[in-house]
Amino acid sequence: MNTLNEAQQKAVETIDGPVLIVAGAGSGKTRVITQRILHLIKTGVAPTNILAITFTNKAAKEMRERVRSLLSSDKSLNLPVSMNERPFISTFHALGVHIIKENARLLSLTRHFTIFDRGDSRRAIKDAMLQCSVDPKKFDPGVILNMISRSKGDGINRLAYFDHANGYTEEITAQIWEKYEIILAKEKALDFDDLLLKTAELLEKYPPVLEHYSEVWKYMHVDEYQDTNKIQYRIVKLLAEKNKNLCVVGDADQNIYSWRGATIENILNFEKDFPNATVITLEKNYRSTKNILAAANNVIEKNTLRKKKTLFTDNDKGEKISLTASYTENDEARSIADTSRSLISSGISPREIAVLYRTNFQSRVLEESFIKKNIPYQLVGVRFFERKEIKDILSYIRAALNRESWSDIGRIINVPTRGIGKATIAKIMAGQSSELPQNMKQKLANFWKLLDDIKKEIAENKPSETVKFVIRETGIEKSMDDGDTENEERVLNMHELVTVALQYDTMGSEDGIESLLSNAALATDQDDLQKNEDAVKLMTVHAAKGLEFDHVFITGMEQDLFPFKHMDASPVSKSEEEEERRLFYVALTRARKKVYLSHTILRTVFGSQRINNPSEFIDDIEKDLIDDRAQEKPSGAKAIFIDF
């Protein structure tokens, strides 16, 4: 407590009633939450009566580890050696999984229900479209899925959507949604959005369920509150209704996810929603230099949808922000790679360098330049659990636990090849197995026996041993023993899954496997960063949220790219303008020591070159904070003809 500043101490010690902690970037919010949890326990609150919710597995893991360290190192607690009670710290979706599993029968589910990932949901939507005689070539299944997903995030279930469907597209979506739900129910499955929607419905429709969790979790904490959507808000409101001991931590200036349903009003209206709330503002930044914070304050103060605050720091003034103008995106990428190589040569670790961009298409030329310069890099966004070989192994485990998960069975019944084709699978799903030839019946019997063996392994052995068993007994690893370099990498990925499973071994056999499957389904882009590869990180600004680096490049600082303007030339609303500015603010505040801004005169977008103006955000920053480099020469001879 002696190391906390005055505002942080107040946030830690104010434990009763609703509390809003407005935490600026780099202000030590995770430290405040973990110290607050420790303080609650030291005042006599049982660890099991404390709930803390955040948004990513990475953030939840870090918080759990910090709390564990604080509890084990604080001698004044005088805890018994056997003490194993801990606060419940998880993501929103993991909380949903926990509540649904404990009440699965109320939803006509089994404890081992399947969680559909995006790919599973898209395939099911496509099947539902075909059942509704809707051509997937005319209606994109991904667009239909997004419409359903957004509705669920807004707390709207299928029946409510059907009642208010307006126009042909919404009416078709309602029909597809009905078939989609039938597919989910048949497979005893929920999709990603159901984990929240069904949780809210359980708490609302079954008073004993709400009463139980209200008694269990008497003190609640919600991190990144500005990123909550309507259904998450409903869950928080329900769980906090009885005890009112709700502490939310967030920053309206870092609300950058409206496109996936996050509502800035949740944090702006907190005092209205929870009367007599205590509001504490954390403005002291422990991350960035004075120059970086001055630039960030310059940018964000133009927004009106915010709770006013001004970040300050005791850190050094630091270097000015570099600004580089390049002719093309190739020249920009070359310049960034050259600067990165110079930084690494000077002794800076590659992992302390990040290159941020507004949209994913910008990564291609950056990757090419880093490859040419032989600079180690990691492209954030290629998820470990999305790799085919990893999904195959997990599908074997899910199918062994849930024989009604036809999406998993369909995925692995012929992996590796067993001579079981789509026509056979269709007959099995239609209940026509008796009509199959005898040799096919034997193949199927062998497959079902394999699933039985895997289920037995799950019950008797640790998760890591189960994963090894699946890799070995299914024949997946053997099928890839052909000397192909890509297959070698796939085998290494499977071995890495064994390493991942090791951390679940202490939880027991079935509980450990359940947690592994849940966390795999809920994994985000940032989770792969846990390996802490010593490589420069390339990622979108959205993916960088919550991370920090010594040196940060922010690329593509051009009008209509950052701030982004939609290709359909539709007018940009005031709220969209402010969110783009918040996004740039987030990008700036990822840096500890140095920020590099860059833009191009020409950029090729969708196959055609366009002439760019520098981003208006550059003009928001005071000139004495910027080191404006001379315009770089193009890397190769080129002629540019502009027809006026």
CSV table of N, CA, C and O in Angstrom, one decimal, residues 75-141:
chain,number,residue,atom,x,y,z
A,75,LYS,N,2.6,-11.8,4.6
A,75,LYS,CA,2.7,-12.6,5.9
A,75,LYS,C,1.6,-12.2,6.9
A,75,LYS,O,1.3,-13.0,7.7
A,76,SER,N,1.1,-11.0,6.7
A,76,SER,CA,0.1,-10.6,7.7
A,76,SER,C,-1.2,-11.4,7.6
A,76,SER,O,-2.1,-11.4,8.5
A,77,LEU,N,-1.4,-12.1,6.4
A,77,LEU,CA,-2.6,-12.9,6.3
A,77,LEU,C,-2.7,-14.1,7.1
A,77,LEU,O,-3.7,-14.6,7.5
A,78,ASN,N,-1.5,-14.7,7.4
A,78,ASN,CA,-1.4,-15.8,8.3
A,78,ASN,C,-2.3,-17.0,7.8
A,78,ASN,O,-3.0,-17.6,8.6
A,79,LEU,N,-2.2,-17.2,6.5
A,79,LEU,CA,-3.1,-18.3,5.9
A,79,LEU,C,-2.5,-19.6,6.1
A,79,LEU,O,-1.2,-19.8,6.2
A,80,PRO,N,-3.3,-20.7,6.3
A,80,PRO,CA,-2.7,-22.0,6.5
A,80,PRO,C,-2.0,-22.5,5.2
A,80,PRO,O,-2.4,-22.0,4.1
A,81,VAL,N,-1.1,-23.4,5.3
A,81,VAL,CA,-0.3,-23.8,4.2
A,81,VAL,C,-1.2,-24.5,3.2
A,81,VAL,O,-1.0,-24.4,2.0
A,82,SER,N,-2.3,-25.1,3.6
A,82,SER,CA,-3.2,-25.8,2.7
A,82,SER,C,-4.3,-24.9,2.1
A,82,SER,O,-5.1,-25.4,1.3
A,83,MET,N,-4.2,-23.6,2.4
A,83,MET,CA,-5.2,-22.7,1.8
A,83,MET,C,-5.2,-22.7,0.3
A,83,MET,O,-4.2,-22.4,-0.3
A,84,ASN,N,-6.3,-23.1,-0.3
A,84,ASN,CA,-6.3,-23.1,-1.8
A,84,ASN,C,-7.5,-22.3,-2.3
A,84,ASN,O,-7.8,-22.4,-3.5
A,85,GLU,N,-8.2,-21.6,-1.4
A,85,GLU,CA,-9.4,-20.8,-1.9
A,85,GLU,C,-8.8,-19.6,-2.7
A,85,GLU,O,-7.8,-18.9,-2.2
A,86,ARG,N,-9.4,-19.2,-3.8
A,86,ARG,CA,-9.0,-18.1,-4.6
A,86,ARG,C,-10.2,-17.3,-5.1
A,86,ARG,O,-11.3,-17.9,-5.3
A,87,PRO,N,-10.0,-16.0,-5.3
A,87,PRO,CA,-11.1,-15.3,-6.0
A,87,PRO,C,-11.4,-15.9,-7.4
A,87,PRO,O,-10.5,-16.5,-8.0
A,88,PHE,N,-12.6,-15.7,-7.9
A,88,PHE,CA,-12.9,-16.2,-9.3
A,88,PHE,C,-12.5,-15.0,-10.2
A,88,PHE,O,-13.2,-14.0,-10.3
A,89,ILE,N,-11.5,-15.3,-11.0
A,89,ILE,CA,-11.0,-14.3,-11.9
A,89,ILE,C,-11.0,-14.9,-13.3
A,89,ILE,O,-10.4,-15.9,-13.6
A,90,SER,N,-11.8,-14.2,-14.2
A,90,SER,CA,-11.9,-14.8,-15.6
A,90,SER,C,-12.4,-13.8,-16.6
A,90,SER,O,-12.6,-12.6,-16.2
A,91,THR,N,-12.5,-14.2,-17.8
A,91,THR,CA,-13.1,-13.3,-18.8
A,91,THR,C,-14.6,-13.4,-18.7
A,91,THR,O,-15.2,-14.3,-18.0
A,92,PHE,N,-15.4,-12.6,-19.4
A,92,PHE,CA,-16.8,-12.6,-19.4
A,92,PHE,C,-17.3,-14.0,-19.9
A,92,PHE,O,-18.2,-14.6,-19.4
A,93,HIS,N,-16.7,-14.4,-21.0
A,93,HIS,CA,-17.1,-15.6,-21.7
A,93,HIS,C,-16.8,-16.9,-20.8
A,93,HIS,O,-17.6,-17.8,-20.8
A,94,ALA,N,-15.6,-16.9,-20.2
A,94,ALA,CA,-15.3,-18.0,-19.3
A,94,ALA,C,-16.3,-18.0,-18.1
A,94,ALA,O,-16.6,-19.1,-17.6
A,95,LEU,N,-16.7,-16.8,-17.6
A,95,LEU,CA,-17.7,-16.8,-16.5
A,95,LEU,C,-19.0,-17.4,-17.0
A,95,LEU,O,-19.6,-18.2,-16.3
A,96,GLY,N,-19.4,-17.1,-18.3
A,96,GLY,CA,-20.6,-17.7,-18.8
A,96,GLY,C,-20.5,-19.2,-18.9
A,96,GLY,O,-21.4,-19.9,-18.6
A,97,VAL,N,-19.3,-19.7,-19.4
A,97,VAL,CA,-19.1,-21.1,-19.4
A,97,VAL,C,-19.3,-21.8,-18.1
A,97,VAL,O,-20.0,-22.8,-17.9
A,98,HIS,N,-18.7,-21.1,-17.0
A,98,HIS,CA,-18.8,-21.6,-15.7
A,98,HIS,C,-20.3,-21.7,-15.2
A,98,HIS,O,-20.7,-22.8,-14.7
A,99,ILE,N,-21.0,-20.7,-15.4
A,99,ILE,CA,-22.4,-20.6,-14.9
A,99,ILE,C,-23.3,-21.6,-15.7
A,99,ILE,O,-24.1,-22.3,-15.2
A,100,ILE,N,-23.0,-21.7,-17.0
A,100,ILE,CA,-23.8,-22.6,-17.9
A,100,ILE,C,-23.6,-24.0,-17.5
A,100,ILE,O,-24.5,-24.8,-17.4
A,101,LYS,N,-22.3,-24.4,-17.3
A,101,LYS,CA,-22.0,-25.8,-17.0
A,101,LYS,C,-22.6,-26.2,-15.7
A,101,LYS,O,-23.1,-27.3,-15.5
A,102,GLU,N,-22.7,-25.3,-14.7
A,102,GLU,CA,-23.3,-25.6,-13.4
A,102,GLU,C,-24.8,-25.7,-13.5
A,102,GLU,O,-25.4,-26.2,-12.6
A,103,ASN,N,-25.4,-25.1,-14.6
A,103,ASN,CA,-26.8,-25.1,-14.7
A,103,ASN,C,-27.2,-25.7,-16.1
A,103,ASN,O,-28.3,-25.3,-16.6
A,104,ALA,N,-26.4,-26.6,-16.6
A,104,ALA,CA,-26.6,-27.1,-18.0
A,104,ALA,C,-28.0,-27.7,-18.2
A,104,ALA,O,-28.6,-27.5,-19.3
A,105,ARG,N,-28.5,-28.4,-17.2
A,105,ARG,CA,-29.8,-29.1,-17.4
A,105,ARG,C,-30.9,-28.1,-17.6
A,105,ARG,O,-31.9,-28.5,-18.3
A,106,LEU,N,-30.8,-26.9,-17.1
A,106,LEU,CA,-31.9,-25.9,-17.3
A,106,LEU,C,-32.0,-25.5,-18.7
A,106,LEU,O,-33.0,-24.9,-19.2
A,107,LEU,N,-30.9,-25.7,-19.5
A,107,LEU,CA,-30.8,-25.3,-20.9
A,107,LEU,C,-30.9,-26.5,-21.8
A,107,LEU,O,-30.6,-26.4,-23.0
A,108,SER,N,-31.2,-27.6,-21.2
A,108,SER,CA,-31.2,-28.9,-22.0
A,108,SER,C,-29.9,-29.2,-22.6
A,108,SER,O,-29.8,-29.7,-23.7
A,109,LEU,N,-28.8,-28.9,-21.9
A,109,LEU,CA,-27.5,-29.2,-22.3
A,109,LEU,C,-26.8,-30.2,-21.4
A,109,LEU,O,-27.3,-30.5,-20.3
A,110,THR,N,-25.7,-30.8,-21.8
A,110,THR,CA,-24.9,-31.6,-20.9
A,110,THR,C,-23.7,-30.7,-20.4
A,110,THR,O,-23.4,-29.6,-21.0
A,111,ARG,N,-23.1,-31.1,-19.4
A,111,ARG,CA,-21.9,-30.4,-18.9
A,111,ARG,C,-20.8,-30.3,-19.9
A,111,ARG,O,-20.0,-29.3,-20.0
A,112,HIS,N,-20.8,-31.3,-20.8
A,112,HIS,CA,-19.7,-31.3,-21.9
A,112,HIS,C,-20.2,-30.7,-23.2
A,112,HIS,O,-19.9,-31.2,-24.3
A,113,PHE,N,-21.1,-29.6,-23.1
A,113,PHE,CA,-21.6,-29.0,-24.3
A,113,PHE,C,-20.4,-28.5,-25.2
A,113,PHE,O,-19.4,-28.1,-24.6
A,114,THR,N,-20.6,-28.4,-26.5
A,114,THR,CA,-19.6,-28.0,-27.4
A,114,THR,C,-19.8,-26.4,-27.6
A,114,THR,O,-20.9,-25.9,-27.6
A,115,ILE,N,-18.6,-25.8,-27.7
A,115,ILE,CA,-18.6,-24.3,-28.0
A,115,ILE,C,-18.2,-24.2,-29.5
A,115,ILE,O,-17.1,-24.5,-29.8
A,116,PHE,N,-19.1,-23.7,-30.3
A,116,PHE,CA,-18.8,-23.4,-31.7
A,116,PHE,C,-17.9,-22.2,-31.8
A,116,PHE,O,-18.1,-21.2,-31.2
A,117,ASP,N,-16.8,-22.4,-32.5
A,117,ASP,CA,-16.0,-21.3,-32.9
A,117,ASP,C,-16.5,-20.6,-34.1
A,117,ASP,O,-17.6,-21.0,-34.7
A,118,ARG,N,-15.9,-19.6,-34.6
A,118,ARG,CA,-16.4,-18.8,-35.8
A,118,ARG,C,-16.5,-19.7,-37.0
A,118,ARG,O,-17.5,-19.6,-37.7
A,119,GLY,N,-15.6,-20.6,-37.2
A,119,GLY,CA,-15.6,-21.5,-38.4
A,119,GLY,C,-16.8,-22.5,-38.3
A,119,GLY,O,-17.5,-22.7,-39.2
A,120,ASP,N,-17.0,-23.0,-37.1
A,120,ASP,CA,-18.1,-23.9,-36.9
A,120,ASP,C,-19.5,-23.2,-37.1
A,120,ASP,O,-20.4,-23.8,-37.7
A,121,SER,N,-19.6,-22.0,-36.6
A,121,SER,CA,-20.8,-21.2,-36.7
A,121,SER,C,-21.1,-20.9,-38.2
A,121,SER,O,-22.2,-21.0,-38.6
A,122,ARG,N,-20.0,-20.5,-38.9
A,122,ARG,CA,-20.2,-20.2,-40.3
A,122,ARG,C,-20.7,-21.4,-41.1
A,122,ARG,O,-21.6,-21.3,-42.0
A,123,ARG,N,-20.1,-22.6,-40.8
A,123,ARG,CA,-20.6,-23.8,-41.5
A,123,ARG,C,-22.0,-24.1,-41.2
A,123,ARG,O,-22.8,-24.5,-42.1
A,124,ALA,N,-22.4,-23.9,-39.9
A,124,ALA,CA,-23.8,-24.2,-39.5
A,124,ALA,C,-24.8,-23.2,-40.1
A,124,ALA,O,-25.9,-23.6,-40.5
A,125,ILE,N,-24.3,-22.0,-40.2
A,125,ILE,CA,-25.2,-20.9,-40.9
A,125,ILE,C,-25.4,-21.3,-42.3
A,125,ILE,O,-26.5,-21.2,-42.9
A,126,LYS,N,-24.3,-21.8,-43.0
A,126,LYS,CA,-24.4,-22.2,-44.4
A,126,LYS,C,-25.4,-23.3,-44.6
A,126,LYS,O,-26.3,-23.3,-45.5
A,127,ASP,N,-25.4,-24.3,-43.6
A,127,ASP,CA,-26.3,-25.4,-43.7
A,127,ASP,C,-27.7,-24.9,-43.5
A,127,ASP,O,-28.7,-25.4,-44.1
A,128,ALA,N,-27.9,-24.0,-42.5
A,128,ALA,CA,-29.2,-23.4,-42.2
A,128,ALA,C,-29.7,-22.7,-43.4
A,128,ALA,O,-30.9,-22.7,-43.7
A,129,MET,N,-28.9,-22.0,-44.2
A,129,MET,CA,-29.3,-21.3,-45.4
A,129,MET,C,-29.8,-22.2,-46.4
A,129,MET,O,-30.8,-22.0,-47.1
A,130,LEU,N,-29.1,-23.3,-46.6
A,130,LEU,CA,-29.5,-24.3,-47.6
A,130,LEU,C,-30.9,-24.9,-47.2
A,130,LEU,O,-31.7,-25.2,-48.1
A,131,GLN,N,-31.1,-25.1,-45.9
A,131,GLN,CA,-32.4,-25.6,-45.5
A,131,GLN,C,-33.5,-24.7,-45.7
A,131,GLN,O,-34.7,-25.0,-45.9
A,132,CYS,N,-33.2,-23.4,-45.8
A,132,CYS,CA,-34.1,-22.3,-46.0
A,132,CYS,C,-34.2,-21.9,-47.5
A,132,CYS,O,-34.8,-21.0,-47.9
A,133,SER,N,-33.5,-22.7,-48.4
A,133,SER,CA,-33.4,-22.5,-49.8
A,133,SER,C,-32.9,-21.1,-50.1
A,133,SER,O,-33.3,-20.4,-51.1
A,134,VAL,N,-31.9,-20.7,-49.3
A,134,VAL,CA,-31.2,-19.4,-49.5
A,134,VAL,C,-29.8,-19.7,-50.1
A,134,VAL,O,-29.0,-20.5,-49.5
A,135,ASP,N,-29.5,-19.1,-51.2
A,135,ASP,CA,-28.2,-19.4,-51.9
A,135,ASP,C,-27.1,-18.7,-51.2
A,135,ASP,O,-27.0,-17.4,-51.1
A,136,PRO,N,-26.1,-19.4,-50.7
A,136,PRO,CA,-24.9,-18.8,-50.0
A,136,PRO,C,-24.1,-17.9,-50.9
A,136,PRO,O,-23.3,-17.1,-50.4
A,137,LYS,N,-24.3,-18.1,-52.2
A,137,LYS,CA,-23.5,-17.2,-53.1
A,137,LYS,C,-24.2,-15.8,-53.3
A,137,LYS,O,-23.5,-14.9,-53.7
A,138,LYS,N,-25.5,-15.8,-53.0
A,138,LYS,CA,-26.2,-14.5,-53.0
A,138,LYS,C,-26.2,-13.7,-51.7
A,138,LYS,O,-26.2,-12.5,-51.6
A,139,PHE,N,-26.2,-14.5,-50.6
A,139,PHE,CA,-26.1,-14.0,-49.3
A,139,PHE,C,-24.9,-14.5,-48.6
A,139,PHE,O,-24.8,-15.8,-48.4
A,140,ASP,N,-24.0,-13.7,-48.2
A,140,ASP,CA,-22.8,-14.2,-47.5
A,140,ASP,C,-23.1,-14.7,-46.1
A,140,ASP,O,-23.6,-14.0,-45.3
A,141,PRO,N,-22.8,-16.0,-45.9
A,141,PRO,CA,-23.0,-16.6,-44.5
A,141,PRO,C,-22.4,-15.8,-43.4
A,141,PRO,O,-22.9,-15.7,-42.3
